[in-house]
Coordinates of C-alpha atoms in Angstrom, one line a residue:
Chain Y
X1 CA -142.3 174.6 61.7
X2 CA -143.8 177.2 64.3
X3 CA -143.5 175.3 67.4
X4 CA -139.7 174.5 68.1
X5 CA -140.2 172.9 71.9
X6 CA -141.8 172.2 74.5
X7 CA -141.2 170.9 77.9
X8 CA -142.9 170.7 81.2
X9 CA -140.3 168.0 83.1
X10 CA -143.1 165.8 83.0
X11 CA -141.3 163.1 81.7
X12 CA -138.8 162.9 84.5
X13 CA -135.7 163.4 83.2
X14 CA -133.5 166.3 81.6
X15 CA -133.5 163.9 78.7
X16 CA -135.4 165.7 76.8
X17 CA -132.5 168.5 76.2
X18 CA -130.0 168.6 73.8
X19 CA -127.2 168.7 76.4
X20 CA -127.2 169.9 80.2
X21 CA -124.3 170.6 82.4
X22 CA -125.7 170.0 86.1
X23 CA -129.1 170.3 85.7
X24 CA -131.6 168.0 86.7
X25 CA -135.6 167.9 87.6
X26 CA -137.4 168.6 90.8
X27 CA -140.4 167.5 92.2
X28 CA -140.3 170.2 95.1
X29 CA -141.1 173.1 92.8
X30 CA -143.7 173.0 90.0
X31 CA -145.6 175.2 88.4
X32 CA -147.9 172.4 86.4
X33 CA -148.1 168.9 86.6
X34 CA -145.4 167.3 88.6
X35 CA -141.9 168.1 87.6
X36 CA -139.8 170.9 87.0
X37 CA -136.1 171.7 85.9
X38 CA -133.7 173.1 88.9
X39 CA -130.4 174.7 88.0
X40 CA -128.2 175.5 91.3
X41 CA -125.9 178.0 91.6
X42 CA -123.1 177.5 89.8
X43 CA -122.3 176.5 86.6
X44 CA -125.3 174.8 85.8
X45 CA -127.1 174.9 82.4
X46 CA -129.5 173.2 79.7
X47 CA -129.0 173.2 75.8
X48 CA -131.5 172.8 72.9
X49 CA -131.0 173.0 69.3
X50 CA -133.6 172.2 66.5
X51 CA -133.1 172.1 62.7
X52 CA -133.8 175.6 61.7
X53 CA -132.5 178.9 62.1
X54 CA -135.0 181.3 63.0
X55 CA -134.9 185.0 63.3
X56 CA -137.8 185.6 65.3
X57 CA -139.2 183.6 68.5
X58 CA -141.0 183.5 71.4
X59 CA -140.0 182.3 74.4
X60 CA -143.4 181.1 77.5
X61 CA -142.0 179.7 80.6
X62 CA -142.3 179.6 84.4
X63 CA -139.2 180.6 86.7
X64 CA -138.7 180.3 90.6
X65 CA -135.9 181.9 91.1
X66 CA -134.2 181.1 94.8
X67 CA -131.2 183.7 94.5
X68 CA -129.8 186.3 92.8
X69 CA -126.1 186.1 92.3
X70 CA -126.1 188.5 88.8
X71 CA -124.9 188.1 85.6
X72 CA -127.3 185.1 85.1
X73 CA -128.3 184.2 81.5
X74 CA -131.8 183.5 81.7
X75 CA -132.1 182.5 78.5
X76 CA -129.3 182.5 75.9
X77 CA -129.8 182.5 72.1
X78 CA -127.6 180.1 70.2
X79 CA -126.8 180.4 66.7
X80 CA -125.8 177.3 64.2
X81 CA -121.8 177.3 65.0
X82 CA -122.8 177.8 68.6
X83 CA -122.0 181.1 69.3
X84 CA -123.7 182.8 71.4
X85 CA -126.3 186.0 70.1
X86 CA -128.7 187.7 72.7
X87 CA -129.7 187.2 75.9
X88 CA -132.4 187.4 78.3
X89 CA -130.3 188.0 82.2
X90 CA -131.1 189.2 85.5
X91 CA -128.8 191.1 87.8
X92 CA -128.2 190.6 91.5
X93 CA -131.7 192.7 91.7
X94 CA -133.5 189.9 89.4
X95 CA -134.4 192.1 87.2
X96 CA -134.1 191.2 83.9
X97 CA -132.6 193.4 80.7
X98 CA -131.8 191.9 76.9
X99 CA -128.4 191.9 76.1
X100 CA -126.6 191.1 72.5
X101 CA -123.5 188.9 73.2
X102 CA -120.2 190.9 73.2
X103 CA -121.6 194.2 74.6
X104 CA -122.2 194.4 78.5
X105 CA -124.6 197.4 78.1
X106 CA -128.7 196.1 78.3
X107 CA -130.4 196.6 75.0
X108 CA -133.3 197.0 77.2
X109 CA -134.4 196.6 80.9
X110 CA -137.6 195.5 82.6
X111 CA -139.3 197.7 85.2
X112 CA -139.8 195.1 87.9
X113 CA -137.8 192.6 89.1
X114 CA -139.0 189.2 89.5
X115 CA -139.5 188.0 92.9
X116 CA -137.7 185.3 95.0
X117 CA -139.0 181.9 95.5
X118 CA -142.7 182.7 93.9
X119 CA -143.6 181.6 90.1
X120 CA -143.8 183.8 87.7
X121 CA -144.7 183.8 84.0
X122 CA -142.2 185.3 81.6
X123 CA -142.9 185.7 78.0
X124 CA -140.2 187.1 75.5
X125 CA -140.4 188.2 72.1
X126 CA -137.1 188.5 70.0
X127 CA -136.3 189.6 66.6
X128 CA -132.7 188.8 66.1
X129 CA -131.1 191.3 63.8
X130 CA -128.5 193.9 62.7
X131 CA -128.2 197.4 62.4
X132 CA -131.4 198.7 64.0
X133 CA -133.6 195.5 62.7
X134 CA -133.9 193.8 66.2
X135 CA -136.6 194.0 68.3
X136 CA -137.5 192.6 71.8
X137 CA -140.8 192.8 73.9
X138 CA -140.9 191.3 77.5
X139 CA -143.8 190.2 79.8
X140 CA -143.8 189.3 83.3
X141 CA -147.1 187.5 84.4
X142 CA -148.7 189.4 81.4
X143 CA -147.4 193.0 82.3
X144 CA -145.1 194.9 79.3
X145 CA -142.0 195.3 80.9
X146 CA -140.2 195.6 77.7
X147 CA -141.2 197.1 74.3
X148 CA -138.2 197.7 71.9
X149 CA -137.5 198.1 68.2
X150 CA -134.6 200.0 66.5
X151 CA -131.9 197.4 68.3
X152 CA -129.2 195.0 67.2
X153 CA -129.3 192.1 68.8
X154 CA -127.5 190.0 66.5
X155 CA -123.8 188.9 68.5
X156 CA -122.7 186.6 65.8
X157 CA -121.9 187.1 62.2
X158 CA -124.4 184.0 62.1
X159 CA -128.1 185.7 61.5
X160 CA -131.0 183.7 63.6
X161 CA -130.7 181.0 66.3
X162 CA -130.2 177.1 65.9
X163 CA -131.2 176.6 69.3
X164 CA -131.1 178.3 73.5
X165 CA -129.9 177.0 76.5
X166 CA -131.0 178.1 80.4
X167 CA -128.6 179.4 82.6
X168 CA -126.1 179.4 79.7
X169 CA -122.6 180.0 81.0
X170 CA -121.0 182.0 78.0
X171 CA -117.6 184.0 79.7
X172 CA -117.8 181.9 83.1
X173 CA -119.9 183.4 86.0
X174 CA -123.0 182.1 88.1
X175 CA -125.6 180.4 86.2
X176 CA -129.6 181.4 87.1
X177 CA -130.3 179.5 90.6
X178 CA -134.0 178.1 90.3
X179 CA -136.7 176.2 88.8
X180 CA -138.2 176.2 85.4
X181 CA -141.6 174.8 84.3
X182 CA -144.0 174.9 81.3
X183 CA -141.1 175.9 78.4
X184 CA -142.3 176.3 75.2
X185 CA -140.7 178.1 71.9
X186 CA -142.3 179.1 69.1
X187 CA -141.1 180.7 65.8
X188 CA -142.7 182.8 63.2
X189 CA -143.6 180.1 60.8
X190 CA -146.6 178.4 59.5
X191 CA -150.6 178.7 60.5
X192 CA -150.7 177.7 64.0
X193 CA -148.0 178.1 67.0
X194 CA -146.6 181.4 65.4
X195 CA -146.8 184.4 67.8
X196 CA -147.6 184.5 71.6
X197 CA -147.7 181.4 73.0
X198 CA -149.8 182.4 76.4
X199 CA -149.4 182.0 80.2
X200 CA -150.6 178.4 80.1
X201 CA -148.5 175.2 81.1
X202 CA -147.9 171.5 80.0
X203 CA -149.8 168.7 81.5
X204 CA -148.7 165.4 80.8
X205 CA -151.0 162.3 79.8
X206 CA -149.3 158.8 80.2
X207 CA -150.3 155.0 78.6
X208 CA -153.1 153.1 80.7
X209 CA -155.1 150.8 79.2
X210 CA -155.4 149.1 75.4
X211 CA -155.2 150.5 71.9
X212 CA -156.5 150.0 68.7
X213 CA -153.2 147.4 67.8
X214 CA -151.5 145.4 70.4
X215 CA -148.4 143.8 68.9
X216 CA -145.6 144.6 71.0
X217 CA -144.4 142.8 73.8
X218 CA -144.4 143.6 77.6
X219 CA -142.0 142.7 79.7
X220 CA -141.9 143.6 83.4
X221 CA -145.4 143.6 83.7
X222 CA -148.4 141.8 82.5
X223 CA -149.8 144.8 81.2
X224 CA -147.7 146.5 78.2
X225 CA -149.0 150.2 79.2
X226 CA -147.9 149.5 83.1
X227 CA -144.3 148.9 81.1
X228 CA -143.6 152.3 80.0
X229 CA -145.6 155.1 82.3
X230 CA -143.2 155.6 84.9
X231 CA -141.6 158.8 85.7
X232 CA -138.9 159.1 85.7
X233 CA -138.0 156.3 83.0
X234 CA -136.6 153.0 84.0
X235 CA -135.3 150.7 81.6
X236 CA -136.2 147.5 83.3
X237 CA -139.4 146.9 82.3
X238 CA -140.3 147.5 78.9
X239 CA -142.3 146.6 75.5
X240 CA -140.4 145.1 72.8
X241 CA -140.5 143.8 69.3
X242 CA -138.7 142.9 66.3
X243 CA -140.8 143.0 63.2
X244 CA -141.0 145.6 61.0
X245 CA -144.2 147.2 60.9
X246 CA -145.9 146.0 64.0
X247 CA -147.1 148.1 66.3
X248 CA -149.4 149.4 69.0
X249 CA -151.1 152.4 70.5
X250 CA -152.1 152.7 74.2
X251 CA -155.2 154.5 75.8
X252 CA -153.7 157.6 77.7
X253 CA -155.0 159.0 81.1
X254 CA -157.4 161.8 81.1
X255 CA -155.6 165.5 81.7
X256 CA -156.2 166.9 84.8
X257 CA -157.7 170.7 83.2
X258 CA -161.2 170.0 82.2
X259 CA -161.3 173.3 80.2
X260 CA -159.3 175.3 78.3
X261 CA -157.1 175.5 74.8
X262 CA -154.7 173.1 73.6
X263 CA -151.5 174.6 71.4
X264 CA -150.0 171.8 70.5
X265 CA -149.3 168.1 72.3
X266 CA -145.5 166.3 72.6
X267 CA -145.0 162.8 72.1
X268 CA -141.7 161.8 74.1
X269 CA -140.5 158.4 73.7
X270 CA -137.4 156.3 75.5
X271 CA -136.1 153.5 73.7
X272 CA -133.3 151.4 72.0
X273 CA -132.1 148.3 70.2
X274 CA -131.1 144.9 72.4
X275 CA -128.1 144.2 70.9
X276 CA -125.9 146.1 68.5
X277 CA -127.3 146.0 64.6
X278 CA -129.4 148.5 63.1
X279 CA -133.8 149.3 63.8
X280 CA -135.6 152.1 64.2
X281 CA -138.5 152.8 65.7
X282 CA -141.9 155.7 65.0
X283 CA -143.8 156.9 66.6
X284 CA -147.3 156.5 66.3
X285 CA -150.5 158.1 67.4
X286 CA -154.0 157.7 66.7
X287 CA -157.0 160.4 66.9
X288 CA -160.6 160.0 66.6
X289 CA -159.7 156.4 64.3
X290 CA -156.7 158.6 62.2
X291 CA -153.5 157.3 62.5
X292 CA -150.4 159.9 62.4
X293 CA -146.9 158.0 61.8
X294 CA -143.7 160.2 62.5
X295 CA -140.4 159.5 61.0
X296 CA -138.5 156.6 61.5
X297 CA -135.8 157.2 64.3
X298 CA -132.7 154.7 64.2
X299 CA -132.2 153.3 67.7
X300 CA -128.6 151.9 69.2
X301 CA -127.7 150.1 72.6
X302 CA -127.9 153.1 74.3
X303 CA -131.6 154.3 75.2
X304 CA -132.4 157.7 73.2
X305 CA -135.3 160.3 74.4
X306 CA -137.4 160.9 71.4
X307 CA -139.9 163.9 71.2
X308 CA -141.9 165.2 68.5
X309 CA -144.3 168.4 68.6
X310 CA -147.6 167.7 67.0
X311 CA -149.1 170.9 66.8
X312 CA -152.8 169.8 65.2
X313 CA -155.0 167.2 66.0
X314 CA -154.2 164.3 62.8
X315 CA -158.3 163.8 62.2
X316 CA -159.2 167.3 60.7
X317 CA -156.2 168.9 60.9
X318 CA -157.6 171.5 63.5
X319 CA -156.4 172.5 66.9
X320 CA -156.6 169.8 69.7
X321 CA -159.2 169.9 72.1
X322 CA -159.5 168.6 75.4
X323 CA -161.8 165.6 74.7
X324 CA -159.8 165.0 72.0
X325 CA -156.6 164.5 73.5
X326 CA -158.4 162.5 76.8
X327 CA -159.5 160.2 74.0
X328 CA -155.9 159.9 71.9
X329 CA -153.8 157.2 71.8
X330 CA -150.0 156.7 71.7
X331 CA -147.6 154.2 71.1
X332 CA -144.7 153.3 68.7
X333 CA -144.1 151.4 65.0
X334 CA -141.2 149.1 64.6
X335 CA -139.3 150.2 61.6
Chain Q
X1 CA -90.6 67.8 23.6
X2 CA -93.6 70.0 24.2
X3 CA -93.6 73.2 23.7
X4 CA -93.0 75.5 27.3
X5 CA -96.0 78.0 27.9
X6 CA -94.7 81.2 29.3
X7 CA -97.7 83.0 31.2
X8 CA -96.1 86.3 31.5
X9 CA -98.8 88.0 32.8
X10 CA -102.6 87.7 34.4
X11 CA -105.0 90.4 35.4
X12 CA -107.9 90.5 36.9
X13 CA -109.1 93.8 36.8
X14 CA -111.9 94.4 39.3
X15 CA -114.7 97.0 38.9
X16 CA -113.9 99.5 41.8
X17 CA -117.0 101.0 42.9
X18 CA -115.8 104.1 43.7
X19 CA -119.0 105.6 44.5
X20 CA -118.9 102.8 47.8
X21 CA -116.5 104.3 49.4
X22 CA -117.1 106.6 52.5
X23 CA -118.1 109.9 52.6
X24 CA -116.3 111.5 55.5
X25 CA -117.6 115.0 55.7
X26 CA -116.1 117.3 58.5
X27 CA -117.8 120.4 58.3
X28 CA -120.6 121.8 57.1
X29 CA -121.4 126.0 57.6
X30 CA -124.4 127.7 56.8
X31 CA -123.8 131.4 56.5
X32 CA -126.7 133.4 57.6
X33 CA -127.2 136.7 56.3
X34 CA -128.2 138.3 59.7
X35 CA -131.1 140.6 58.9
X36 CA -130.0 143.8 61.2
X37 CA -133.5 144.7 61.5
X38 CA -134.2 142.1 63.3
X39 CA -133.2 143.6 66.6
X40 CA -135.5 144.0 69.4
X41 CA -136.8 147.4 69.8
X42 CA -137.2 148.3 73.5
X43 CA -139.7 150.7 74.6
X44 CA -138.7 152.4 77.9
X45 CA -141.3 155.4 78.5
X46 CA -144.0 156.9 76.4
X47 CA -145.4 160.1 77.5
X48 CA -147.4 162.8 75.7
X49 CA -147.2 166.4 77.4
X50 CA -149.7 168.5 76.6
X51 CA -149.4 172.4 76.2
X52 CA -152.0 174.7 76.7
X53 CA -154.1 177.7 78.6
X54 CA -157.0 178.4 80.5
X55 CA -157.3 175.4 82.2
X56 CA -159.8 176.4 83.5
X57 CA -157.8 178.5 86.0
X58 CA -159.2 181.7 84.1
X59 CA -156.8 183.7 82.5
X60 CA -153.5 181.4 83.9
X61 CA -152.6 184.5 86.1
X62 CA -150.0 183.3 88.7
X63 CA -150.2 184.3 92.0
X64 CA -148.1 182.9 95.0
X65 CA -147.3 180.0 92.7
X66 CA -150.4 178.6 92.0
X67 CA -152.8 179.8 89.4
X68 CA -155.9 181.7 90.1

């Protein structure tokens, strides 16, 4: 795995994390597409975990602060038992410093602050690790603030981190007051999605016309795709089946950027089971006449969010481009 | 005198048809084995974010909030 998430708001919803205490989207503030996360001040804060425990990452994403109250976690790393292990924070200046978890003096601290109610593009680098095996490097709109090695910045007897959270409350305190947009993390591992991830942002693409299999039902609407493109999601109209293996895949909108790179595409999905009993659901995707299945997903009463990372395009394996993505289509596989 | 006939006994025995008589059935349950996958899977939202740079915006520097 190399890219662990990604999330522009552009599904509407705070969904899409792990766990949030108070947070919730914004369509006054954004820095791409139409959404972006707000946290207040106050004790306000997202979670994410993913399956691995990585020792080195890379944080990309767009913050509008509107305060600064101090002691603010930024960003907070979280290792597997949930402790937590470094930290990106800003004082009542808004500048920012790394910090290991347990000790209130900065490993390291940026040369300019970040400005009030303006975007601004911060990219972190962080090795977690002992002794004088950590290392951190900070950007602000593409300038070096921070460059560090010799540091510990593990805070837990736990090496790497299961997951972060924004605006992580860890000893009590404010919480960071603003908006962020166009979050992506990426890890070490694999070909693609491994190191800097770039001061880009995350577009969305929604369903809006017919695929290449049309087996599920729409209610709501008379077309299926008009069923499940709004944002934010609501649950009363929807497209529905219940035989394994059918499926369908919708023509998606065009992305606004005409040019540019594509890192890597997510595939976010709400949905759930009628009645109580057991079904899952896959998602599907198809490229250039390829079809990529994911894993089957069980489903209950409840509706659950569903995202995946696809990091290359499924017909050659390569990086997604532009026209390729304009010409994807999306939908899901009853399993 | 003539002799006295003592009829002591006489038996018809009739041939019950026993498989004439009523059938008086009161229930009757089918048991369905009810196949949990059958459940509908409802689709609320599908939407595919899309990460990536230059968007044709140049390099993505930010300035003011938007990109230049």
């Amino acid at each position: 795995m190399s890219r662990l998430f990604t999330a522009g708001a552009e599904a509407g919803t705070t969904d899409v994390w792990t766990a949030i205490w108070g947070a919730t989207v914004s369509t006054v503030q954004k820095r791409t597409g139409a959404y972006s996360f707000y946290l207040s001040a106050g004790d306000y804060s997202t979670k994410f975990l993913w399956a691995t425990d990585p020792t080195v990452l890379y944080f990309r994403f767009g913050i509008r602060p509107t305060g600064f109250y101090g002691g603010w976690r930024v960003i907070l790393l979280l290792e597997n038992a949930g402790a937590g292990q470094c930290y990106l924070g800003a004082d009542v200046t808004g500048t920012l410093s790394v910090y290991r978890v347990g000790s209130g003096t900065p490993l390291a601290t940026a040369v300019h602050p970040l400005a009030v109610n303006a975007w601004q593009c911060v990219e972190w680098y962080i090795k977690i690790g002992t002794g004088t095996d950590g290392e951190t490097t900070l950007k602000i709109d593409g300038a070096t603030e921070i460059l560090e090695t010799g540091l510990n910045t593990q805070g837990s007897g736990i090496a790497g981190a299961r997951g972060f959270g924004l605006g992580y409350i860890l000893w009590g305190g404010y919480s960071q007051a603003g908006y962020y947009d166009d979050i992506a993390v990426n890890d070490n591992a694999g070909a693609v999605n491994n190191s800097w991830i770039g001061r880009g942002g995350i577009y969305p693409v929604f369903p809006e016309g017919v695929g290449a299999y049309t087996d599920l039902h729409a209610f709501g609407h008379a077309n299926p795709w008009d069923c499940i493109s709004e944002v934010p999601p609501d649950d009363a109209d929807y497209v529905y089946d219940d035989t394994v293996d059918q499926k369908s895949v919708y023509a998606m909108s065009a992305l606004v950027p005409t040019t540019g790179t594509i890192a890597c595409i997510n595939v976010i999905m709400r949905a759930k089971l009628d009645a109580a009993g057991t079904g899952n659901i896959a998602r599907l995707i198809r490229s250039n006449g390829v079809d990529s299945q994911g894993a089957d997903v069980g489903l209950d009463t409840s509706p659950k969010t569903i995202q995946e990372n696809i990091e290359t395009d499924p017909s050659g394996g390569g990086a997604w481009t532009i026209a390729r993505v304009n010409a994807l289509e999306a939908g899901a596989v009853v399993r | 005198m003539a002799g006295q006939i003592t009829l002591t006994q006489e038996i018809v025995e009739a041939g019950v048809l026993q498989t004439d008589r009523l059938r008086l059935l009161t229930q009757e349950v089918v048991e369905s084995d009810v196949l949990q996958t059958d459940r509908l899977r409802m689709l609320f939202q599908l939407v595919v974010e899309v990460d990536g740079d230059n968007w044709g915006f140049g390099t993505g520097r930010i300035l003011s909030g938007q990109f230049v």
